[in-house]
One Martini backbone bead per residue (centre of mass of N, CA, C, O) as a GRO file, in nm:
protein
  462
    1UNK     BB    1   0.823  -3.453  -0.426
    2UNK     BB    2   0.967  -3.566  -0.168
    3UNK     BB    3   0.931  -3.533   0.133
    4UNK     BB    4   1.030  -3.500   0.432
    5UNK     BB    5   0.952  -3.660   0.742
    6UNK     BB    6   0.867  -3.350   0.889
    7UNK     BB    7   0.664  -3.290   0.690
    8UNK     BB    8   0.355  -3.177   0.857
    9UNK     BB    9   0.042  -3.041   0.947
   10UNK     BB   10   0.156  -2.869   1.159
   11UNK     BB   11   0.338  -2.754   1.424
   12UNK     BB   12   0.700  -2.724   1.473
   13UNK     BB   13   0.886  -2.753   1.250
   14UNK     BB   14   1.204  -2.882   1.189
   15UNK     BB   15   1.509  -2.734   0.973
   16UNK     BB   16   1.852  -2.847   0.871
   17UNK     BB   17   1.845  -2.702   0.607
   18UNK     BB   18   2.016  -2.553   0.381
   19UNK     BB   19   2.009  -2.259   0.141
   20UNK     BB   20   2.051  -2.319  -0.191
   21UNK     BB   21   2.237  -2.106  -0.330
   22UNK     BB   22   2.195  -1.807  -0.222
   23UNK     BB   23   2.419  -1.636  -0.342
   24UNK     BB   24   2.308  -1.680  -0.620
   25UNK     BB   25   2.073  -1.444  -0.561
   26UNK     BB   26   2.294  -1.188  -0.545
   27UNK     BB   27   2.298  -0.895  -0.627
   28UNK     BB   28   2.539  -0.677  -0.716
   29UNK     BB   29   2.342  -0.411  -0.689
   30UNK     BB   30   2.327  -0.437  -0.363
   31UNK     BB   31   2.580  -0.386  -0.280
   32UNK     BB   32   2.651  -0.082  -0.403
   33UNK     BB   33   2.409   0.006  -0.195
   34UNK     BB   34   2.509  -0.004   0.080
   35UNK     BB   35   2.597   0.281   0.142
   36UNK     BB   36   2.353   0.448   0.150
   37UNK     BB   37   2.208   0.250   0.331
   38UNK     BB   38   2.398   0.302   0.569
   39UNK     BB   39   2.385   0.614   0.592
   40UNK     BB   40   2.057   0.601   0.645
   41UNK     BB   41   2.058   0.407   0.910
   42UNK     BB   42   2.224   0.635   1.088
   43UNK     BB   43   2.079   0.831   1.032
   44UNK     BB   44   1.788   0.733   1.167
   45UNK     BB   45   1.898   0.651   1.461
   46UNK     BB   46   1.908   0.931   1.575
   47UNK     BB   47   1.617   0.945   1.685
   48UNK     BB   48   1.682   0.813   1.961
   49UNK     BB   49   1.786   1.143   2.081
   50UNK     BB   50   1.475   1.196   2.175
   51UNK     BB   51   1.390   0.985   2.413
   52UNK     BB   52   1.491   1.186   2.653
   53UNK     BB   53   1.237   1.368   2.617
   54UNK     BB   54   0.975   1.147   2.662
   55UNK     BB   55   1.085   1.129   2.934
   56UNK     BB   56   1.059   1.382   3.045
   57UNK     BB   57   0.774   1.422   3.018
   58UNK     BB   58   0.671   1.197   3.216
   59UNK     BB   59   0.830   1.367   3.468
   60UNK     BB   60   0.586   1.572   3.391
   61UNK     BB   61   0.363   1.393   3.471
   62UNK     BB   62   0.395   1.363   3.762
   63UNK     BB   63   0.383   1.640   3.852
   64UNK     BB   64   0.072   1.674   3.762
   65UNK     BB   65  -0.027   1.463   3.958
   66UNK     BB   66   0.074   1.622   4.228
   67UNK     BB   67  -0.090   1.860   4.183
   68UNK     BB   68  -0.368   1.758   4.180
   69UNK     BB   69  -0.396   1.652   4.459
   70UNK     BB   70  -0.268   1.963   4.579
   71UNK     BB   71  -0.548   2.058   4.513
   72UNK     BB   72  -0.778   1.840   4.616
   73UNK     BB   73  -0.676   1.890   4.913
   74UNK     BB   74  -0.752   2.195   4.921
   75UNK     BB   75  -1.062   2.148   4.882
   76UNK     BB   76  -1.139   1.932   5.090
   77UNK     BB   77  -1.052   2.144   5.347
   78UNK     BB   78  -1.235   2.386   5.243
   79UNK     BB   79  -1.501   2.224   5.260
   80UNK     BB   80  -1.460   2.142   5.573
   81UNK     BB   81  -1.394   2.438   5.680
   82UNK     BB   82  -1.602   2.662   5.544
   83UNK     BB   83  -1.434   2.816   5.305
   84UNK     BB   84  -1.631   2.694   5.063
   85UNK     BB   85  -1.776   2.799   4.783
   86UNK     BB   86  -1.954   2.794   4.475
   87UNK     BB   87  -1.679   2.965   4.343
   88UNK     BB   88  -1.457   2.799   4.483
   89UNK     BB   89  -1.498   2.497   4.352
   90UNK     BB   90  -1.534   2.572   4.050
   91UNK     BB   91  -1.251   2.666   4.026
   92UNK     BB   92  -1.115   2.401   4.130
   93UNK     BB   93  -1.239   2.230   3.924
   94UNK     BB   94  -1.108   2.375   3.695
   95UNK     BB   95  -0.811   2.316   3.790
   96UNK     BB   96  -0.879   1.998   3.733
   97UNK     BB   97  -0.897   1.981   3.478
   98UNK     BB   98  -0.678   2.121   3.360
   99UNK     BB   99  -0.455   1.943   3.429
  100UNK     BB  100  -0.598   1.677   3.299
  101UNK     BB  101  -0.569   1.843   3.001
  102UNK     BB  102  -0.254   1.809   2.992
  103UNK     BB  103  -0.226   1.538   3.083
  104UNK     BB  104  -0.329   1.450   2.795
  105UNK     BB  105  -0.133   1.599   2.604
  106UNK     BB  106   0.100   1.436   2.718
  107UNK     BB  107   0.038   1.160   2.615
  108UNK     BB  108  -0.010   1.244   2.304
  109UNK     BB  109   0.293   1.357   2.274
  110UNK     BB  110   0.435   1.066   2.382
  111UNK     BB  111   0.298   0.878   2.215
  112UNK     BB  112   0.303   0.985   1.935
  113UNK     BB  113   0.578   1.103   1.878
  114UNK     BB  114   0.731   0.869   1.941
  115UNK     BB  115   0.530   0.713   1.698
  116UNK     BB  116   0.650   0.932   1.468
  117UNK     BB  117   0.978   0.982   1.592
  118UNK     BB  118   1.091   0.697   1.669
  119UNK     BB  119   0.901   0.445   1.757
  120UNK     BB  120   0.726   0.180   1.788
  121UNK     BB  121   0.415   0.044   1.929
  122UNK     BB  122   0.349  -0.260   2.031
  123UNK     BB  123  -0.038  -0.296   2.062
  124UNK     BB  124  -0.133  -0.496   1.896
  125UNK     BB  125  -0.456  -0.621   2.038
  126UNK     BB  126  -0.481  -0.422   2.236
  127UNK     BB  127  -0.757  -0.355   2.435
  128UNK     BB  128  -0.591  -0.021   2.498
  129UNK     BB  129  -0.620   0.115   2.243
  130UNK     BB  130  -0.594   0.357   2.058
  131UNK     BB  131  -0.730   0.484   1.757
  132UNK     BB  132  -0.537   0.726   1.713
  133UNK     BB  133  -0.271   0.533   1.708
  134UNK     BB  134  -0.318   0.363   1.419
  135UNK     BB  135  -0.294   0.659   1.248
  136UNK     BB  136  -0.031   0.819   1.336
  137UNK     BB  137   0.140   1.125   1.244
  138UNK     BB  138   0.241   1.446   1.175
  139UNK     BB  139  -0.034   1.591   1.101
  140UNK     BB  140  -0.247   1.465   1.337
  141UNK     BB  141  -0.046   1.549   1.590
  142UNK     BB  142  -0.114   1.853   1.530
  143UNK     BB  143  -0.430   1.863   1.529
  144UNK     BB  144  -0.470   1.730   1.829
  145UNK     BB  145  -0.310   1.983   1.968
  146UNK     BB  146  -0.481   2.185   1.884
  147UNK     BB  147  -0.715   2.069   2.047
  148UNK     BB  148  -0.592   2.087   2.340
  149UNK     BB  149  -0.542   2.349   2.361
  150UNK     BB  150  -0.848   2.480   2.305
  151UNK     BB  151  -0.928   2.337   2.553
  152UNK     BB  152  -0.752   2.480   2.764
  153UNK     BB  153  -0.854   2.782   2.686
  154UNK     BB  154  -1.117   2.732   2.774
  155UNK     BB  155  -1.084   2.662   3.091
  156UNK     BB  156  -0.968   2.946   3.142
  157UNK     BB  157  -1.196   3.126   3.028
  158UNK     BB  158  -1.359   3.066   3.209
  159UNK     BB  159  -1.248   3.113   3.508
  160UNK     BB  160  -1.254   3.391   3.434
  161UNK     BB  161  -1.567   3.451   3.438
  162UNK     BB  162  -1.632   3.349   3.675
  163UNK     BB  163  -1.366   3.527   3.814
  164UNK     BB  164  -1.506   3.844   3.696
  165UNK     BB  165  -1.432   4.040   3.961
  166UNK     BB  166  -1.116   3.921   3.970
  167UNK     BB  167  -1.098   4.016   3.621
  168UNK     BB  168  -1.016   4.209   3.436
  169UNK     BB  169  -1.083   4.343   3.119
  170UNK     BB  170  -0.792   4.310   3.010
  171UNK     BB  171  -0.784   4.024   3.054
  172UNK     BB  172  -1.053   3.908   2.914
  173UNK     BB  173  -0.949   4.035   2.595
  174UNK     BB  174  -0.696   3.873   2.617
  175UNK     BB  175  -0.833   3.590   2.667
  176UNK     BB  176  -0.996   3.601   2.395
  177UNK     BB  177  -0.782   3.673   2.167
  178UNK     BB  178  -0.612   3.382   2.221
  179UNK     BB  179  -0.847   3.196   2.177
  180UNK     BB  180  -0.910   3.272   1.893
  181UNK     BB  181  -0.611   3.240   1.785
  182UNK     BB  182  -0.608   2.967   1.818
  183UNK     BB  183  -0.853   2.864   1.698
  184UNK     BB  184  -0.745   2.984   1.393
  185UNK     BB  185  -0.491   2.769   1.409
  186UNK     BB  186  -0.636   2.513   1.411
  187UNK     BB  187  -0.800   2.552   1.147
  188UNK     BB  188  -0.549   2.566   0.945
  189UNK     BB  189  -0.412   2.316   1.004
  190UNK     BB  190  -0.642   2.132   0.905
  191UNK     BB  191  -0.697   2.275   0.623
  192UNK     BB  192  -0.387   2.213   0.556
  193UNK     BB  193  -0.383   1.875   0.606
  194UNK     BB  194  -0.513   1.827   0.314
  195UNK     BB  195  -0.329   1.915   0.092
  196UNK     BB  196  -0.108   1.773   0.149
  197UNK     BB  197  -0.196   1.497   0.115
  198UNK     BB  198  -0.269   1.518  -0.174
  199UNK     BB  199  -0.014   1.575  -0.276
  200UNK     BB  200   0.128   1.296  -0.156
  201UNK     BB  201  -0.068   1.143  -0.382
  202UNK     BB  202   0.023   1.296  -0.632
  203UNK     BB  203   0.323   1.202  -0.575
  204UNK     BB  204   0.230   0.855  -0.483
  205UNK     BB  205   0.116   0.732  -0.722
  206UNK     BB  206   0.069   0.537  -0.963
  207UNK     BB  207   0.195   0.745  -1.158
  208UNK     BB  208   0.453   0.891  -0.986
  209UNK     BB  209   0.586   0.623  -0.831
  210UNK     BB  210   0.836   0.353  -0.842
  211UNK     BB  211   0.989   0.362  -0.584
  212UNK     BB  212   0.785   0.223  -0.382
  213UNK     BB  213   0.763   0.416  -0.180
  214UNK     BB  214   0.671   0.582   0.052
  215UNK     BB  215   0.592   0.621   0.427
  216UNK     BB  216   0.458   0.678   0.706
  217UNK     BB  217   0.486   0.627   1.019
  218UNK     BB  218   0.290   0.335   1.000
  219UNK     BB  219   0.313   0.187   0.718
  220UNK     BB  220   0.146   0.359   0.440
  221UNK     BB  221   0.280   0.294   0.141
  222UNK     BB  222   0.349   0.325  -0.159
  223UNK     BB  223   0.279   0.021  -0.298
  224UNK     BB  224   0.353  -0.148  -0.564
  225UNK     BB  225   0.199  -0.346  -0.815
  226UNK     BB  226   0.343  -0.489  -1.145
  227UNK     BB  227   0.216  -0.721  -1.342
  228UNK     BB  228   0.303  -0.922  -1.544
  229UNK     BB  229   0.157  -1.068  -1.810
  230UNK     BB  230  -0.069  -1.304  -1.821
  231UNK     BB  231  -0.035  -1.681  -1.972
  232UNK     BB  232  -0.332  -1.837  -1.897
  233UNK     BB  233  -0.346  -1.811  -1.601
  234UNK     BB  234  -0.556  -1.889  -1.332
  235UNK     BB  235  -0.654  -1.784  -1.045
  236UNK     BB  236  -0.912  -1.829  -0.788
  237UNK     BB  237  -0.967  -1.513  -0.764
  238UNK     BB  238  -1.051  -1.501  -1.040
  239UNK     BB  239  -1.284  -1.702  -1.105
  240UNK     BB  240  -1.430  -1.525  -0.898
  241UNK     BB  241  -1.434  -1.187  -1.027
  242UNK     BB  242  -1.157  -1.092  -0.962
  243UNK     BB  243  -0.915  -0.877  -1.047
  244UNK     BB  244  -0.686  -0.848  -1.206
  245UNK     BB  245  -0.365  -0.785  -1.162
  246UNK     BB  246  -0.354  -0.463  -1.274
  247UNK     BB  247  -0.597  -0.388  -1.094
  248UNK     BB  248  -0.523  -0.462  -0.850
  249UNK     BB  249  -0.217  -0.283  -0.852
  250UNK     BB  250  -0.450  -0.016  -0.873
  251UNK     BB  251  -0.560  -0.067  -0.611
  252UNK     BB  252  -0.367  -0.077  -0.412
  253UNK     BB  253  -0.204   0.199  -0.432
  254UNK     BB  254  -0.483   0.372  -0.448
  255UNK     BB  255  -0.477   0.296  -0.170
  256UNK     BB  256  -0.273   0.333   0.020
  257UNK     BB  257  -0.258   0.635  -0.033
  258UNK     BB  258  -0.584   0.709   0.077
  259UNK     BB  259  -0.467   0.614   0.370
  260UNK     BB  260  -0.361   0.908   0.441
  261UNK     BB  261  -0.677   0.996   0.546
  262UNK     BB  262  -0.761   0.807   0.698
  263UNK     BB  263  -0.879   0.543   0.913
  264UNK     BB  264  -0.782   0.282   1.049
  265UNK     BB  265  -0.891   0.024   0.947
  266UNK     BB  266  -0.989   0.101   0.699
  267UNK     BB  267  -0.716   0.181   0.589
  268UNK     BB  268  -0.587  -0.090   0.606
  269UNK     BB  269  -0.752  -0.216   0.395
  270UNK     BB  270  -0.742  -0.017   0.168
  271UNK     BB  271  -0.386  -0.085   0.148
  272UNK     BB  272  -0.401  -0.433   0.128
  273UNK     BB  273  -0.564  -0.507  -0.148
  274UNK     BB  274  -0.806  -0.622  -0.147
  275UNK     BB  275  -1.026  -0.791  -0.391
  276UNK     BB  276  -1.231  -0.836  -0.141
  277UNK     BB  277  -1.457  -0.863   0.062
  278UNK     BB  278  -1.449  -1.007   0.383
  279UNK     BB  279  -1.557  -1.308   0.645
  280UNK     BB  280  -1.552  -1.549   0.853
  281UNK     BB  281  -1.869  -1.494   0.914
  282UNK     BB  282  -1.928  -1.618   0.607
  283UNK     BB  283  -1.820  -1.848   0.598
  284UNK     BB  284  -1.874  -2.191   0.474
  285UNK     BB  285  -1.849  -2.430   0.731
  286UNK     BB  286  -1.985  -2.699   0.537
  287UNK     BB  287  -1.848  -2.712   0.242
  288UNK     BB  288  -1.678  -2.831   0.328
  289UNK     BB  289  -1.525  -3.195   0.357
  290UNK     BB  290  -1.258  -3.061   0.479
  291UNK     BB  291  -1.221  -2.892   0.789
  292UNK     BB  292  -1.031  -2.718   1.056
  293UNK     BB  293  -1.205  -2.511   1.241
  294UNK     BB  294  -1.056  -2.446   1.479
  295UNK     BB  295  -0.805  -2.347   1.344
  296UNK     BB  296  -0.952  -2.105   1.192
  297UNK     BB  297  -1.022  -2.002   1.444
  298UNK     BB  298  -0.766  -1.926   1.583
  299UNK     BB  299  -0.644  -1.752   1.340
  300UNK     BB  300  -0.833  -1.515   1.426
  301UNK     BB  301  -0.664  -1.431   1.712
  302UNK     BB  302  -0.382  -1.355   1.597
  303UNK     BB  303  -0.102  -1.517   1.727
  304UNK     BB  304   0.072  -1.596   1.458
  305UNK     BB  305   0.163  -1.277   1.424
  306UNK     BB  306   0.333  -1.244   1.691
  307UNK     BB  307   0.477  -1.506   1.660
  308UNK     BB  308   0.575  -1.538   1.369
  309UNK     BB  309   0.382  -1.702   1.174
  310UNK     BB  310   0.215  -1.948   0.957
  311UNK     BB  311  -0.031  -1.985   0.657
  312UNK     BB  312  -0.107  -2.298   0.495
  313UNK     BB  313  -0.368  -2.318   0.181
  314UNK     BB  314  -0.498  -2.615   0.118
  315UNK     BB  315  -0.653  -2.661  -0.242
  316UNK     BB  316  -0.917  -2.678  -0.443
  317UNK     BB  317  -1.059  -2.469  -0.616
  318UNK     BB  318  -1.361  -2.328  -0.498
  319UNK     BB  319  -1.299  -2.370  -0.147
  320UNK     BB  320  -1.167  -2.066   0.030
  321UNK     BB  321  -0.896  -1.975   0.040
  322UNK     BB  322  -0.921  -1.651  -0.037
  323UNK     BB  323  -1.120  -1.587   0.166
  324UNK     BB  324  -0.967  -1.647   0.449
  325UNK     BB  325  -0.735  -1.480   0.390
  326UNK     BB  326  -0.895  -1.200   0.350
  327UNK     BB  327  -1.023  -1.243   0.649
  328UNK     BB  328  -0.757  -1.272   0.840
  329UNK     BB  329  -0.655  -0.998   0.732
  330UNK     BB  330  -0.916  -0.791   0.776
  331UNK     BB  331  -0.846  -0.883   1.091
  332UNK     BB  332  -0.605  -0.770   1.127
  333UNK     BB  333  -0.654  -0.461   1.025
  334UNK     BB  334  -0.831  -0.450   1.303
  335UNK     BB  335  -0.592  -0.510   1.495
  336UNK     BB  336  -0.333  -0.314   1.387
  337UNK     BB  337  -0.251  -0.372   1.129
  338UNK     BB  338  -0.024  -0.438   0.863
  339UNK     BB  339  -0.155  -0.528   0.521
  340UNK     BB  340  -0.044  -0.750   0.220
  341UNK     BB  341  -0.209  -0.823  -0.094
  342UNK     BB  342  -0.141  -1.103  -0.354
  343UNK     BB  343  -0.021  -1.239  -0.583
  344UNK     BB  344   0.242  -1.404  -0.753
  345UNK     BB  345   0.275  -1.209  -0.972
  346UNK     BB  346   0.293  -0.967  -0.829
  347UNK     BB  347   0.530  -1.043  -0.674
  348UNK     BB  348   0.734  -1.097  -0.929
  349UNK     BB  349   0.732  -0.833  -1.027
  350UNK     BB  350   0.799  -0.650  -0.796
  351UNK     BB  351   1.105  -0.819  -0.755
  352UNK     BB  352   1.192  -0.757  -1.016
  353UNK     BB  353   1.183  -0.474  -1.026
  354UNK     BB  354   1.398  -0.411  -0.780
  355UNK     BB  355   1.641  -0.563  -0.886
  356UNK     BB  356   1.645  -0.389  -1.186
  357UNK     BB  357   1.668  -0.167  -0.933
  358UNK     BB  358   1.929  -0.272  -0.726
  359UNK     BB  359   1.626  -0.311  -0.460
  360UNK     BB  360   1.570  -0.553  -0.303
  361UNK     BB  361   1.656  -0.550  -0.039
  362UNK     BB  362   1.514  -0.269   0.015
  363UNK     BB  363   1.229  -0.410  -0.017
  364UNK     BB  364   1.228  -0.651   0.174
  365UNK     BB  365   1.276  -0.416   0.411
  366UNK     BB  366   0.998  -0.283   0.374
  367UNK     BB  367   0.814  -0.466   0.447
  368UNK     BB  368   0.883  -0.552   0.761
  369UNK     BB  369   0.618  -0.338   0.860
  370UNK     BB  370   0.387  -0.554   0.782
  371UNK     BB  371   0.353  -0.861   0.939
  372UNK     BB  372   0.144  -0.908   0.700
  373UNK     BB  373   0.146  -1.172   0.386
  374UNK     BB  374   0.028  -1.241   0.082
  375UNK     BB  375  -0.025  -1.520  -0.092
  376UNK     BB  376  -0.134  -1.603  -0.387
  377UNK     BB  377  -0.167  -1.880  -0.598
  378UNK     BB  378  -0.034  -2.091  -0.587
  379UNK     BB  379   0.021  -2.306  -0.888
  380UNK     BB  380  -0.140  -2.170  -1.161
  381UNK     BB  381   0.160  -2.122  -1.242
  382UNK     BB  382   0.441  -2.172  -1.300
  383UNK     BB  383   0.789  -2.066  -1.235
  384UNK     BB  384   1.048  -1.987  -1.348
  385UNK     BB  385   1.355  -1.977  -1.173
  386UNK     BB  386   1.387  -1.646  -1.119
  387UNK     BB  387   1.116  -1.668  -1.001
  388UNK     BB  388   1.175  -1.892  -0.759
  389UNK     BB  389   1.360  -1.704  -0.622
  390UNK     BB  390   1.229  -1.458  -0.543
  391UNK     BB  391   1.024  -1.647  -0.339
  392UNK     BB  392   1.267  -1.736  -0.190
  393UNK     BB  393   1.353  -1.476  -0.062
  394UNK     BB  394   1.105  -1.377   0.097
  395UNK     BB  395   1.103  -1.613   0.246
  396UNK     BB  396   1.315  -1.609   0.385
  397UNK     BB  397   1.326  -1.301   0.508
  398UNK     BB  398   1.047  -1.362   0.684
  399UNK     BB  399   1.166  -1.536   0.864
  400UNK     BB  400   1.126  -1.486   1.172
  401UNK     BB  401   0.999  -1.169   1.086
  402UNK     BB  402   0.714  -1.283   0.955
  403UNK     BB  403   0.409  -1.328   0.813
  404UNK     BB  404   0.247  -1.602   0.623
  405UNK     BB  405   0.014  -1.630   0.342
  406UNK     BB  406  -0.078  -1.931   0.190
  407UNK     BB  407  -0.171  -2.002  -0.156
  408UNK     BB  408  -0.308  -2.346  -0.284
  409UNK     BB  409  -0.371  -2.627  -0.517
  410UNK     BB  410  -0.107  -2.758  -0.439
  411UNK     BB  411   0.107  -2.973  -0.287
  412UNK     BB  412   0.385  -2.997  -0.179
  413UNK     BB  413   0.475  -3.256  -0.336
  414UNK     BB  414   0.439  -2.991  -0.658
  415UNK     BB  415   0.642  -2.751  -0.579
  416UNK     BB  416   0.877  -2.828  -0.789
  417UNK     BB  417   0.691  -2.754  -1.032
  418UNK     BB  418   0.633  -2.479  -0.974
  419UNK     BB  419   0.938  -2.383  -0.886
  420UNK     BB  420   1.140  -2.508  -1.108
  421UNK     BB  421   1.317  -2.700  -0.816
  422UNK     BB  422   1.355  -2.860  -0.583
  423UNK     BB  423   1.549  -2.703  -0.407
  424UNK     BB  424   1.366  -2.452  -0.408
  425UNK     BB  425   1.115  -2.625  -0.279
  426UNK     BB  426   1.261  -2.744  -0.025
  427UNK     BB  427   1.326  -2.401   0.111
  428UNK     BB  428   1.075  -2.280   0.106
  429UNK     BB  429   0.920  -2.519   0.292
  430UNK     BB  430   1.114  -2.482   0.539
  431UNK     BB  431   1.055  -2.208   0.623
  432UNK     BB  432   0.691  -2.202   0.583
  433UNK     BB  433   0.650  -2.450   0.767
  434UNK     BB  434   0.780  -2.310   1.016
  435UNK     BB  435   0.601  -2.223   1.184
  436UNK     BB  436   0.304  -2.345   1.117
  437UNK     BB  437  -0.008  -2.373   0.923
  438UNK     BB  438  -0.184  -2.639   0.830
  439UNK     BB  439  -0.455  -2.613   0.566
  440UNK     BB  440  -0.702  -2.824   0.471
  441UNK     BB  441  -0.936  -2.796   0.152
  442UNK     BB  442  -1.186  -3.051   0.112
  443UNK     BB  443  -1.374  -3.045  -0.211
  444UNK     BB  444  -1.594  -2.850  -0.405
  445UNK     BB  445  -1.685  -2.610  -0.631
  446UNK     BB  446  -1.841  -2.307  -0.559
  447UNK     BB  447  -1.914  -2.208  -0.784
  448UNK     BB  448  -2.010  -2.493  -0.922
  449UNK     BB  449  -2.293  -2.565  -0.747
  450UNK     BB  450  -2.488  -2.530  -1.000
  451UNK     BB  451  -2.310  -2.702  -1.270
  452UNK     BB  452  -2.215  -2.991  -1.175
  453UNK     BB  453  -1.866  -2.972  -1.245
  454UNK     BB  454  -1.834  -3.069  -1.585
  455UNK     BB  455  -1.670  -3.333  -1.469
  456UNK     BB  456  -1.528  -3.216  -1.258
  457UNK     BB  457  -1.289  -3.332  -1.031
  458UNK     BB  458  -1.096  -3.296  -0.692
  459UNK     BB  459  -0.870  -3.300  -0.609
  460UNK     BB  460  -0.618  -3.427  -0.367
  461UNK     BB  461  -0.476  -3.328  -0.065
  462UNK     BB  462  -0.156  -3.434   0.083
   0.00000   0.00000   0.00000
């Protein structure tokens, strides 16, 4: 297939082709949808009626900021005027944490509430995101909420303790059996938010849910892939020892669902179902005879992802294409993305069981919380018609909304023969192009490399 001659693998392509016959990819069964989906994101919207309250809580944070100065400046005076001992200090200093840690409640309530009942704030990458935005919840800022009140619990008790002789016994005794039903209510919290999770999973696991799945607040949902049985062709990541397509697809769902009790990164890597760890800083990259390696270090800085660019890899079969993607991605995951990782087959899977269950289009507006997702293995076996248009909506849908790693054999020259259509292929390519990353990777096959590579060479990547 000859390429447009502005298709070089550099950044900022552009290009003014429409997509052809896009009309013809849409299901009727998407229209008659249309209604209920947009009934739930009306309710959904209401969402919005909270955001004036948590502006509220913000006006009540600076109230506490000038209380603390309001204390400190008595405490420095009577520090001055010599009217301040020993326990006049200590219970000042008491006063001026506890509103400190009210107003860390304040920030709790406000950053987390607002991310879990409101929008998202997209911090990610930013060096002071808090670890535990991350993977907030509400059963999460629920358990949070109740250890910062026993925090606060405990330091008016102490308080008390300290001015024990200006503090009667009945104060005391009730200032003590508050504190401990505190604490006993935040203990039965914790340990009620573990069984609620396990029903989540057993719920919403391999076997429990076929419809996509929901997500938690950070879009942590059981996406299932469940992809049709492969007919003899293997992709690069499949020969070199990792789960076939059906193996992948439940260690995905499997993960996903066990991320919801996880933290932070770890939960985010193993939601992604990446086939195996992976890191940048394990890449050999002395063996491949050309790679752009500046590039590579780039993709490392994930600028591509805020930027919803792309990154297409392309080499022959066991040059570490599918190593790159998923060590780019389990860095994406550890700076607070969400990541989905696939073959092609998982995905023509996906979207046709969507298609067939008449909500393609919300599949892919499911996705749109992913911020990356990694398309493994194009080009190891032709794709029907109909499953190179559903690959064609994936590209297209994500287009300038989010960013896709594609990893292929195949030089893009030679994508008509795989997506089984010059013009859907003219198309694909067209979106993916544009505004990304092309990496060549050329070499022979590193697991090949201790057994000659049995007569066989590397075609070259054009």
């Amino acid at each position: 297939m000859p390429l447009p001659s502005h298709v070089t693998p550099a950044h900022g392509h552009s290009f003014s082709s429409p997509a052809p016959g896009l009309d013809s990819f849409r299901d009727h069964r998407d229209v008659a949808s249309f209604a209920p989906a947009a009934l739930g994101y009306a309710l959904f919207a209401t969402r919005w009626l909270q955001a004036p309250l948590y502006f509220g809580l913000v006006a009540a944070q600076g109230v506490y900021v000038y209380k603390f100065f309001n204390e400190l400046w008595k405490l420095i005076v009577h520090v001055i005027n010599g009217h301040a001992d020993e326990t006049y200090v200590m219970l000042a200093v008491l006063k001026l944490v506890d509103v400190v840690m009210i107003a860390n409640l304040l920030i709790m309530t406000i950053v987390g509430g607002y991310e879990t009942f409101v929008s998202r704030i997209n911090l990610q990458g930013h060096r002071d995101q808090p670890e535990w935005l991350s993977h907030v919840n509400s059963n999460v800022l629920k358990v949070k909420l109740a250890t910062a009140i026993v925090g606060i619990s405990s330091v008016h008790l102490l308080q008390m303790f300290v001015d024990v002789h200006h503090t009667s016994q009945h104060a005391l005794l009730w200032g003590t059996a508050i504190h401990m039903a505190f604490i006993l209510s935040a203990g039965i919290l914790a340990y009620m938010s573990g069984p609620m999770l396990e029903s989540r999973k057993s719920g919403h696991g391999c076997g429990g849910h076929t419809g996509g799945g929901h997500a938690d607040s950070h879009g942590e949902g059981n996406l299932q892939l469940i992809p049709k049985p492969s007919t003899g062709a293997h992709d690069d990541a499949t020969t070199s020892g990792r789960a076939t397509p059906s193996a992948s697809a439940a260690m995905s769902a499997s993960a996903s669902a066990s991320s919801l009790g996880g933290s932070g990164a770890e939960s985010r890597i193993r939601a992604a179902g990446f086939p195996a760890p992976k890191a940048l800083e394990d890449f050999d990259h002395d063996y491949p005879r050309s790679l752009d390696r500046e590039a590579v270090a780039m993709l490392g800085k994930l600028h591509f992802i805020t930027a919803r660019e792309n990154v297409v890899l392309l080499g022959p079969p066991g040059t570490g294409k599918t190593h790159l993607a998923v060590a780019i991605g389990t860095r994406a995951c550890q700076a607070g993305h969400q990541v989905l990782f696939a073959t092609v087959a998982e995905w023509v899977a996906r979207l046709a069981d969507a298609k067939a269950a008449g909500r393609l289009t919300e599949e892919l507006a499911r996705l749109d919380r992913y911020p990356l997702l990694i398309v493994d293995a194009l080009g190891y076996f032709p794709l029907q018609a109909e499953e190179a248009q559903l690959i064609f909506r994936l590209v297209a849908h994500r287009y300038e909304r989010g960013s896709l790693i594609v990893t292929s054999d195949k030089p893009l020259s030679s994508w008509d023969l795989v997506l089984s259509d010059t013009a859907v292929a003219s198309s694909v390519i067209d979106r993916l192009v544009h505004h990304s990353e092309i990496i060549s990777v050329e070499g022979d096959n590193y697991r090949m490399r201790d057994h000659g590579g049995f007569g066989f060479t590397s075609p070259a990547v054009r």
